[in-house]
């Protein structure tokens, strides 16, 4: 595994789980692929998907 920092994170979720604290996210850009229209992540970009 490389020791380089992550360039970005893509998360596929329904959104009904606790979001990680900002300190843990380390300002890494995130793209949230959410199946729920009711959930709004505290940071990052959001794309909605239909299942």
XYZ file of C-alpha atoms in Angstrom:
51
model
C 0.000 0.000 0.000
C 1.261 3.467 -0.844
C 1.945 5.957 1.925
C 0.736 8.859 -0.231
C -2.271 10.721 1.162
C -5.617 9.969 -0.472
C -6.585 12.287 -3.330
C -10.335 11.743 -2.797
C -12.940 9.332 -1.429
C -16.095 7.978 -3.069
C -18.717 6.714 -0.616
C -21.733 4.646 -1.722
C -24.337 4.628 1.076
C -27.977 5.014 1.982
C -26.788 7.800 4.314
C -28.429 6.415 7.452
C -25.238 6.034 9.436
C -23.169 8.549 11.395
C -20.834 10.612 9.237
C -17.167 10.583 10.268
C -15.930 13.554 12.296
C -14.153 16.310 10.364
C -10.821 15.491 12.071
C -10.991 11.906 10.770
C -11.872 13.062 7.246
C -8.631 15.114 7.149
C -10.069 17.508 4.535
C -9.938 14.781 1.864
C -12.484 15.640 -0.876
C -15.475 13.282 -0.769
C -18.160 12.333 -3.274
C -21.207 10.831 -1.570
C -23.347 8.554 -3.778
C -26.604 8.476 -1.831
C -29.737 6.419 -2.388
C -31.759 8.663 -0.044
C -33.158 12.078 -0.931
C -33.530 13.025 2.754
C -29.875 12.804 3.806
C -27.435 15.709 3.431
C -23.765 15.039 4.292
C -21.976 17.745 6.296
C -19.230 18.143 3.661
C -18.281 17.045 0.146
C -20.227 16.727 -3.087
C -23.406 14.655 -3.422
C -24.817 12.564 -6.259
C -28.182 10.810 -5.880
C -28.759 7.331 -7.288
C -31.967 5.379 -7.801
C -32.030 1.746 -6.739
